[in-house]
Amino acid sequence: MIIQPKVRGFICTNAHPQGCAANVREQIAYIQSQPAIEKGPKRVLVVGASTGYGLASRITAAFACGAKTLGVFFEKPPTDKRTASAGYYNAAAFEAEAHRAGLYARSINGDAFSDSVKAQAIETIKEDLGQVDLVVYSLASPRRTDPKTGTLYSSVLKPIGKSYTAKNLNTDKLEISDITVEPASEEEITSTVKVMGGEDWELWMQALGDAGVLAENCKTVAYTYIGDKLTWPIYGHATIGKAKEDLDRAARAISTSGRAAANVAVLKALVTQSSSAIPVMPLYISLIYKVMKEEGTHEGCIEQLYRLFTEGLYTDTPRLDGHNRLRMDDRELRRETQAKIEKLWPAVTAENLFDLTDFKGYQEDFLKLFGFGVEGIDYNADTEPQVEAEFRA
Ligand code: NAD
């Protein structure tokens, strides 16, 4: 079939297998251009391993540390009529590249919130790895079924306490207008914490610990975003921020349990399938791209992850804040950088969008997430949507 992007609102409903594979190879090449991480982990479980920060974590662990990796994700396989989701193609490409490099890599494609996927992961670790010395928790999901009660919880992206009106960019129609988001109800706040808070991370660590598959000096890390004034009302101080605060509680509980040394890592804002769904974020990211590219401080997922391993997880001098979080958002949150964005923010209009912001870079990165706009790929060529992949399910 001819595979060209089908964008609907803030999602793209198809993906290009060769484009996705090229993206994975590009990230591997970046890691191979960096010094190897000698003190890095050797057996790694990544939950949420197929796209965004989780994929970059897996690539860093494998190609900078030489680690054997087990990846867990929830992605759509291809059919004869439909392409797979991007994460499916990414994971297939990652496994192929890892195997070519002589590295163990296996994956489970299923609901990480379920008891059965946790049990499968434990079984695979026991069979193949014995134990793991790093667990990366990088899930981003709009809903979660509680495995104990069967209740389905949905998360919302809403402010807390009062409504919030802000400038918003409609990335499809290229219109800029004010949007007002009504405050979340108590029930919505609780549900968002259930989905994106630390409970499932703790359940993973409990299950792995009880099964004896966590190595003695095992580390675990979960990811958060904090941001600054412009995004606080919809992120940091909103429902998602509340859920992310719960990660701090979970990190303390996991560390106290003695199962693993747990940290939350604060990463920078980037275009991923999850962040493009958050109101205000696309415009903020377009501005931060512009400013940080001009400053020479721009980073993608893979650059952030290499720094997380070398300046956070596997160094004797990690950059921790007062809440024991590893800070990789140091460049984004520099006072001068934020001041430039705050100055540009009120001036942006639909007419000057491409001058004042790097919306072009945002759009390119967005399409690239799905394997489109990648150099060297012929998007008019007849392309086979099926790829070889042997994921457990
Ligand atoms: P993403 O959408 O690119 O990746 C989400 C991953 O979770 C995918 O691998 C997907 O398959 C997996 N997943 C979702 N539901 C699942 C389920 N039920 N079972 C198994 N796997 C499932 O998201 P991302 O932006 O890389 O986010 C990862 C983490 O990083 C999140 O905690 C997010 O809050 C955090 N973070 C993101 C940003 C950003 O700007 N994108 C910034 C800082 C922190």
Coordinates of C-alpha atoms and ligand atoms in Angstrom, one line a residue:
M1 CA 0.0 0.0 0.0
I2 CA 1.0 3.7 -0.4
I3 CA 1.5 5.0 3.1
Q4 CA 1.1 8.7 3.6
P5 CA 0.2 10.5 6.8
K6 CA -3.4 10.5 7.9
V7 CA -3.6 13.2 10.5
R8 CA -6.8 13.7 12.5
G9 CA -6.6 16.6 15.0
F10 CA -3.6 15.9 17.3
I11 CA -3.1 12.3 16.2
C12 CA -1.8 10.5 13.2
T13 CA -3.8 7.3 12.6
N14 CA -1.1 5.5 10.6
A15 CA 2.6 5.0 10.5
H16 CA 5.3 4.2 8.0
P17 CA 7.4 1.1 8.8
Q18 CA 10.6 2.2 7.1
G19 CA 10.3 5.7 8.4
C20 CA 9.9 4.4 12.0
A21 CA 12.9 2.1 11.5
A22 CA 15.0 5.0 10.2
N23 CA 14.1 7.0 13.3
V24 CA 15.2 4.2 15.6
R25 CA 18.5 3.8 13.6
E26 CA 19.1 7.6 13.9
Q27 CA 18.7 7.4 17.7
I28 CA 21.0 4.4 17.9
A29 CA 23.6 6.3 15.8
Y30 CA 23.4 9.2 18.2
I31 CA 24.1 6.9 21.1
Q32 CA 26.9 5.2 19.3
S33 CA 28.5 8.6 18.7
Q34 CA 28.7 9.1 22.5
P35 CA 31.1 7.5 24.9
A36 CA 30.0 4.1 26.2
I37 CA 28.6 4.1 29.8
E38 CA 30.9 1.7 31.6
K39 CA 29.0 1.8 34.9
G40 CA 25.6 1.3 33.2
P41 CA 23.0 -1.4 33.8
K42 CA 23.3 -4.8 32.1
R43 CA 19.8 -6.1 32.3
V44 CA 17.0 -3.6 31.9
L45 CA 13.2 -3.7 32.0
V46 CA 11.5 -0.7 30.2
V47 CA 7.8 -0.3 30.7
G48 CA 6.5 1.9 27.9
A49 CA 9.4 1.1 25.7
S50 CA 8.0 1.7 22.2
T51 CA 7.9 5.4 21.7
G52 CA 9.1 8.7 23.1
Y53 CA 11.1 8.7 26.3
G54 CA 10.7 4.9 26.9
L55 CA 12.1 4.0 23.5
A56 CA 15.0 6.4 24.0
S57 CA 15.7 4.8 27.5
R58 CA 15.8 1.3 25.9
I59 CA 18.1 2.5 23.1
T60 CA 20.4 4.1 25.6
A61 CA 20.5 1.1 27.9
A62 CA 21.2 -1.3 25.0
F63 CA 23.6 0.7 22.8
A64 CA 25.4 2.8 25.5
C65 CA 25.6 0.2 28.2
G66 CA 25.4 -3.0 26.2
A67 CA 22.3 -4.0 28.3
K68 CA 20.0 -6.9 27.6
T69 CA 16.5 -5.3 27.4
L70 CA 13.0 -6.4 28.0
G71 CA 10.4 -3.9 26.6
V72 CA 6.7 -3.7 27.5
F73 CA 4.3 -1.6 25.5
F74 CA 0.8 -1.5 24.1
E75 CA 0.8 -1.2 20.3
K76 CA -1.4 -2.1 17.4
P77 CA -0.1 -4.8 15.0
P78 CA -0.5 -4.3 11.3
T79 CA -3.2 -5.9 9.2
D80 CA -3.4 -6.3 5.4
K81 CA -5.4 -3.1 5.3
R82 CA -4.0 -1.0 8.1
T83 CA -0.5 -0.1 9.2
A84 CA 0.6 -0.9 12.7
S85 CA 1.0 1.9 15.2
A86 CA 4.3 3.7 15.2
G87 CA 5.4 2.1 18.4
Y88 CA 4.9 -1.4 17.0
Y89 CA 7.2 -0.6 14.0
N90 CA 9.7 1.2 16.4
A91 CA 9.9 -1.9 18.6
A92 CA 10.3 -4.3 15.7
A93 CA 13.1 -2.1 14.3
F94 CA 14.8 -1.9 17.8
E95 CA 14.7 -5.6 18.2
A96 CA 16.2 -6.2 14.7
E97 CA 19.0 -3.7 15.4
A98 CA 19.7 -5.1 18.9
H99 CA 19.9 -8.6 17.6
R100 CA 22.1 -7.5 14.7
A101 CA 24.4 -6.0 17.3
G102 CA 24.4 -9.3 19.3
L103 CA 22.2 -7.8 22.1
Y104 CA 19.4 -9.7 23.8
A105 CA 16.0 -7.9 23.3
R106 CA 12.6 -9.2 23.9
S107 CA 9.2 -7.5 24.1
I108 CA 5.7 -8.0 25.5
N109 CA 2.9 -6.2 23.7
G110 CA 0.0 -5.9 26.2
D111 CA -1.6 -3.9 28.9
A112 CA 1.2 -3.1 31.5
F113 CA -1.5 -2.2 34.1
S114 CA -2.7 -5.8 34.1
D115 CA -1.5 -8.5 36.5
S116 CA -1.0 -10.9 33.5
V117 CA 1.5 -8.7 31.7
K118 CA 3.5 -8.2 34.9
A119 CA 3.5 -12.0 35.4
Q120 CA 4.7 -12.5 31.8
A121 CA 7.5 -10.0 32.3
I122 CA 8.6 -11.8 35.5
E123 CA 8.5 -15.2 33.7
T124 CA 10.6 -13.8 30.9
I125 CA 13.2 -12.2 33.3
K126 CA 13.4 -15.5 35.2
E127 CA 13.9 -17.5 31.9
D128 CA 16.3 -15.2 30.2
L129 CA 17.9 -12.6 32.5
G130 CA 17.7 -14.0 36.0
Q131 CA 17.3 -10.5 37.5
V132 CA 17.2 -6.9 36.3
D133 CA 19.3 -4.0 37.5
L134 CA 17.2 -1.1 36.2
V135 CA 13.5 -0.7 35.8
V136 CA 12.4 2.3 33.7
Y137 CA 8.7 3.2 34.1
S138 CA 7.7 5.4 31.1
L139 CA 4.0 4.8 30.6
A140 CA 1.7 7.6 29.2
S141 CA -1.9 6.4 28.9
P142 CA -5.3 8.1 28.9
R143 CA -6.9 5.2 30.9
R144 CA -6.2 2.4 33.3
T145 CA -8.1 -0.6 34.5
D146 CA -7.4 -1.3 38.2
P147 CA -6.3 -4.9 38.2
K148 CA -7.7 -5.5 41.7
T149 CA -11.2 -4.1 41.2
G150 CA -11.6 -4.1 37.4
T151 CA -12.7 -0.4 37.5
L152 CA -11.7 1.6 34.4
Y153 CA -10.3 5.0 35.2
S154 CA -9.8 7.8 32.7
S155 CA -7.4 10.7 33.1
V156 CA -8.3 14.4 32.3
L157 CA -6.2 17.3 31.4
K158 CA -7.9 20.0 33.5
P159 CA -6.9 22.8 35.9
I160 CA -7.7 22.4 39.6
G161 CA -9.8 24.9 41.6
K162 CA -10.7 27.4 38.9
S163 CA -11.1 27.5 35.1
Y164 CA -8.1 28.4 33.0
T165 CA -8.2 30.5 29.8
A166 CA -5.1 30.5 27.6
K167 CA -3.8 31.0 24.1
N168 CA -4.0 27.7 22.3
L169 CA -2.7 26.6 18.9
N170 CA -4.9 24.3 16.8
T171 CA -2.2 22.4 15.2
D172 CA -4.5 21.1 12.4
K173 CA -6.1 24.3 11.3
L174 CA -3.2 26.6 12.3
E175 CA -5.5 28.8 14.2
I176 CA -4.6 30.5 17.5
S177 CA -7.4 31.4 19.8
D178 CA -8.2 31.4 23.5
I179 CA -9.5 28.2 25.1
T180 CA -11.1 27.9 28.4
V181 CA -10.7 24.7 30.3
E182 CA -13.1 24.1 33.2
P183 CA -11.7 22.9 36.5
A184 CA -11.7 19.2 37.2
S185 CA -14.1 17.6 39.7
E186 CA -12.7 15.7 42.7
E187 CA -13.6 12.5 41.0
E188 CA -11.7 13.5 37.9
I189 CA -8.6 14.4 40.0
T190 CA -8.7 11.1 41.7
S191 CA -9.1 9.2 38.4
T192 CA -6.2 11.0 36.9
V193 CA -4.0 10.1 39.8
K194 CA -5.2 6.5 39.5
V195 CA -4.0 6.5 35.8
M196 CA -0.9 8.6 35.8
G197 CA 0.2 8.5 39.5
G198 CA 2.6 6.1 41.1
E199 CA 0.3 3.2 42.1
D200 CA 1.1 1.1 39.1
W201 CA 4.8 1.8 39.3
E202 CA 4.6 0.5 42.9
L203 CA 2.7 -2.6 41.8
W204 CA 5.3 -3.4 39.2
M205 CA 8.1 -3.0 41.8
Q206 CA 6.2 -5.1 44.4
A207 CA 5.6 -7.9 41.9
L208 CA 9.2 -7.9 40.6
G209 CA 10.5 -7.7 44.1
D210 CA 8.3 -10.5 45.4
A211 CA 9.3 -12.7 42.5
G212 CA 13.0 -12.2 43.4
V213 CA 13.9 -10.7 40.0
L214 CA 15.3 -7.4 41.2
A215 CA 19.1 -7.4 41.5
E216 CA 20.6 -6.2 44.8
N217 CA 21.6 -2.7 43.6
C218 CA 18.6 -2.3 41.4
K219 CA 17.5 1.2 40.4
T220 CA 14.1 2.3 39.1
V221 CA 13.1 5.6 37.5
A222 CA 9.8 7.1 36.5
Y223 CA 9.4 10.3 34.4
T224 CA 7.7 13.6 35.0
Y225 CA 7.4 17.1 33.7
I226 CA 7.3 20.2 35.9
G227 CA 7.6 23.2 33.6
D228 CA 7.3 26.8 34.5
K229 CA 4.7 29.6 34.8
L230 CA 3.3 29.3 31.3
T231 CA 2.4 25.6 31.6
W232 CA 1.7 25.3 35.4
P233 CA -2.0 26.0 35.1
I234 CA -2.6 23.2 32.7
Y235 CA 0.2 20.8 33.7
G236 CA 2.3 21.3 36.9
H237 CA -0.6 22.6 39.1
A238 CA -3.3 20.8 37.2
T239 CA -4.7 17.2 37.3
I240 CA -1.7 15.7 35.6
G241 CA 0.7 17.6 38.0
K242 CA -1.3 16.1 40.9
A243 CA -0.8 12.6 39.4
K244 CA 2.9 13.3 38.9
E245 CA 3.2 14.4 42.6
D246 CA 2.0 11.0 43.5
L247 CA 5.1 9.6 41.7
D248 CA 7.2 11.3 44.4
R249 CA 5.3 9.5 47.1
A250 CA 5.7 6.2 45.2
A251 CA 9.4 6.8 44.8
R252 CA 9.8 7.2 48.5
A253 CA 7.7 4.1 49.2
I254 CA 9.7 2.0 46.8
S255 CA 13.0 3.1 48.2
T256 CA 11.8 2.6 51.8
S257 CA 10.7 -0.9 50.9
G258 CA 14.3 -1.7 50.1
R259 CA 13.3 -3.3 46.7
A260 CA 15.2 -0.7 44.6
A261 CA 16.6 2.8 44.7
A262 CA 13.8 4.8 43.1
N263 CA 13.9 8.3 41.6
V264 CA 11.6 10.4 39.6
A265 CA 13.4 12.1 36.7
V266 CA 12.2 15.4 35.4
L267 CA 12.5 15.6 31.7
K268 CA 12.1 18.5 29.2
A269 CA 9.0 19.2 27.1
L270 CA 9.2 17.5 23.7
V271 CA 6.8 16.5 20.9
T272 CA 5.6 13.0 21.6
Q273 CA 2.2 11.3 21.0
S274 CA 1.3 12.1 24.5
S275 CA 2.4 15.8 24.8
S276 CA 0.7 16.8 21.5
A277 CA -2.7 16.0 23.2
I278 CA -2.2 18.5 26.0
P279 CA -3.8 21.9 25.4
V280 CA -1.3 24.8 25.3
M281 CA 1.7 22.4 25.0
P282 CA 2.1 22.5 21.2
L283 CA 2.5 26.3 21.3
Y284 CA 4.8 26.2 24.3
I285 CA 6.9 23.5 22.6
S286 CA 7.1 25.5 19.4
L287 CA 8.4 28.4 21.3
I288 CA 10.8 26.4 23.4
Y289 CA 12.2 24.8 20.2
K290 CA 12.8 28.2 18.7
V291 CA 14.5 29.6 21.7
M292 CA 16.6 26.6 22.6
K293 CA 17.7 25.9 19.0
E294 CA 18.9 29.5 18.9
E295 CA 20.7 29.0 22.2
G296 CA 22.2 25.8 21.0
T297 CA 20.6 23.9 23.9
H298 CA 17.8 22.0 22.1
E299 CA 17.6 18.3 22.8
G300 CA 15.4 15.4 21.7
C301 CA 14.4 12.3 23.7
I302 CA 17.6 10.5 23.0
E303 CA 19.9 13.4 24.0
Q304 CA 17.8 13.8 27.2
L305 CA 18.1 10.1 28.0
Y306 CA 21.9 9.9 27.4
R307 CA 22.2 12.8 29.9
L308 CA 19.9 11.1 32.4
F309 CA 22.1 8.0 32.4
T310 CA 25.4 9.9 32.5
E311 CA 24.4 12.9 34.7
G312 CA 21.7 11.3 36.8
L313 CA 21.4 7.5 37.1
Y314 CA 25.0 6.4 36.7
T315 CA 27.2 9.0 38.2
D316 CA 28.5 9.6 41.7
T317 CA 27.3 13.2 41.5
P318 CA 23.7 13.2 40.3
R319 CA 21.8 16.5 40.0
L320 CA 19.0 16.1 42.5
D321 CA 16.5 18.6 43.7
G322 CA 15.0 18.9 47.2
H323 CA 12.5 16.1 46.4
N324 CA 15.2 13.7 45.4
R325 CA 14.3 14.1 41.7
L326 CA 16.9 13.9 39.0
R327 CA 16.7 17.2 37.0
M328 CA 17.2 16.9 33.3
D329 CA 15.0 20.0 32.6
D330 CA 17.8 22.3 33.7
R331 CA 18.3 23.8 30.3
E332 CA 14.6 24.4 29.5
L333 CA 14.1 26.0 32.9
R334 CA 17.0 28.4 32.7
R335 CA 15.7 31.9 33.8
E336 CA 16.9 33.6 30.6
T337 CA 15.3 30.9 28.4
Q338 CA 11.9 31.1 30.1
A339 CA 12.1 34.9 30.1
K340 CA 12.5 34.9 26.3
I341 CA 9.5 32.6 25.9
E342 CA 7.4 34.6 28.3
K343 CA 8.2 37.7 26.1
L344 CA 7.3 36.0 22.9
W345 CA 4.2 34.3 24.1
P346 CA 1.7 37.3 24.0
A347 CA 3.0 38.4 20.6
V348 CA 2.4 35.1 18.7
T349 CA -0.5 35.1 16.2
A350 CA -1.5 32.8 13.4
E351 CA 0.1 35.2 10.9
N352 CA 3.6 35.3 12.6
L353 CA 3.5 31.7 13.9
F354 CA 6.3 30.5 11.6
D355 CA 8.5 33.5 12.4
L356 CA 8.2 33.8 16.1
T357 CA 8.0 30.1 16.9
D358 CA 9.5 27.0 15.5
F359 CA 6.2 25.5 14.6
K360 CA 7.8 24.1 11.5
G361 CA 10.2 22.1 13.7
Y362 CA 7.2 21.0 15.8
Q363 CA 5.3 19.8 12.7
E364 CA 8.3 18.0 11.4
D365 CA 8.9 16.3 14.7
F366 CA 5.2 15.4 15.0
L367 CA 5.1 13.7 11.6
K368 CA 8.5 12.0 12.3
L369 CA 6.9 10.3 15.4
F370 CA 4.9 8.3 12.9
G371 CA 7.8 7.7 10.4
F372 CA 6.8 10.5 8.0
G373 CA 9.0 13.2 6.5
V374 CA 12.1 11.1 7.0
E375 CA 14.9 11.6 4.5
G376 CA 15.6 8.8 2.1
I377 CA 12.1 7.2 2.4
D378 CA 10.0 7.1 -0.8
Y379 CA 6.5 7.8 0.4
N380 CA 5.0 7.2 -3.0
A381 CA 6.4 3.6 -3.1
D382 CA 4.2 0.6 -2.6
T383 CA 5.0 -0.5 1.0
E384 CA 4.3 -3.7 2.9
P385 CA 2.6 -2.9 6.2
Q386 CA 3.5 -6.2 7.8
V387 CA 6.9 -6.4 9.5
E388 CA 8.6 -9.3 11.2
A389 CA 8.2 -9.1 14.9
E390 CA 7.9 -11.8 17.6
F391 CA 6.4 -10.0 20.6
R392 CA 4.8 -11.9 23.4
A393 CA 1.2 -10.8 23.8
Ligands
NAD1 P1 4.6 8.2 24.6 O1 3.2 8.4 24.3 O2 5.6 8.5 23.5 O3 4.9 6.8 25.2 C1 4.0 6.1 26.0 C2 4.5 4.6 26.1 O4 3.6 4.0 27.0 C3 4.4 3.8 24.8 O5 5.5 2.9 24.7 C4 3.1 3.1 24.9 O6 3.0 1.8 24.1 C5 3.1 2.8 26.3 N1 1.8 2.5 26.9 C6 0.7 3.3 27.0 N2 -0.4 2.6 27.6 C7 0.1 1.4 27.9 C8 -0.4 0.2 28.5 N3 -1.7 0.2 29.0 N4 0.3 -0.9 28.6 C9 1.6 -0.9 28.1 N5 2.2 0.1 27.5 C10 1.4 1.3 27.4 O7 4.9 9.2 25.9 P2 6.1 10.0 26.4 O8 5.9 11.4 26.1 O9 7.4 9.4 26.0 O10 5.9 9.8 28.0 C11 6.5 8.9 28.8 C12 6.7 9.4 30.2 O11 7.5 10.6 30.1 C13 5.3 9.9 30.8 O12 5.3 9.6 32.1 C14 5.4 11.4 30.6 O13 4.5 12.1 31.5 C15 6.8 11.7 30.8 N6 7.3 13.0 30.2 C16 7.0 13.4 29.0 C17 7.4 14.6 28.5 C18 7.0 15.1 27.1 O14 7.2 16.3 26.9 N7 6.7 14.3 26.2 C19 8.2 15.5 29.3 C20 8.5 15.0 30.6 C21 8.1 13.7 31.0

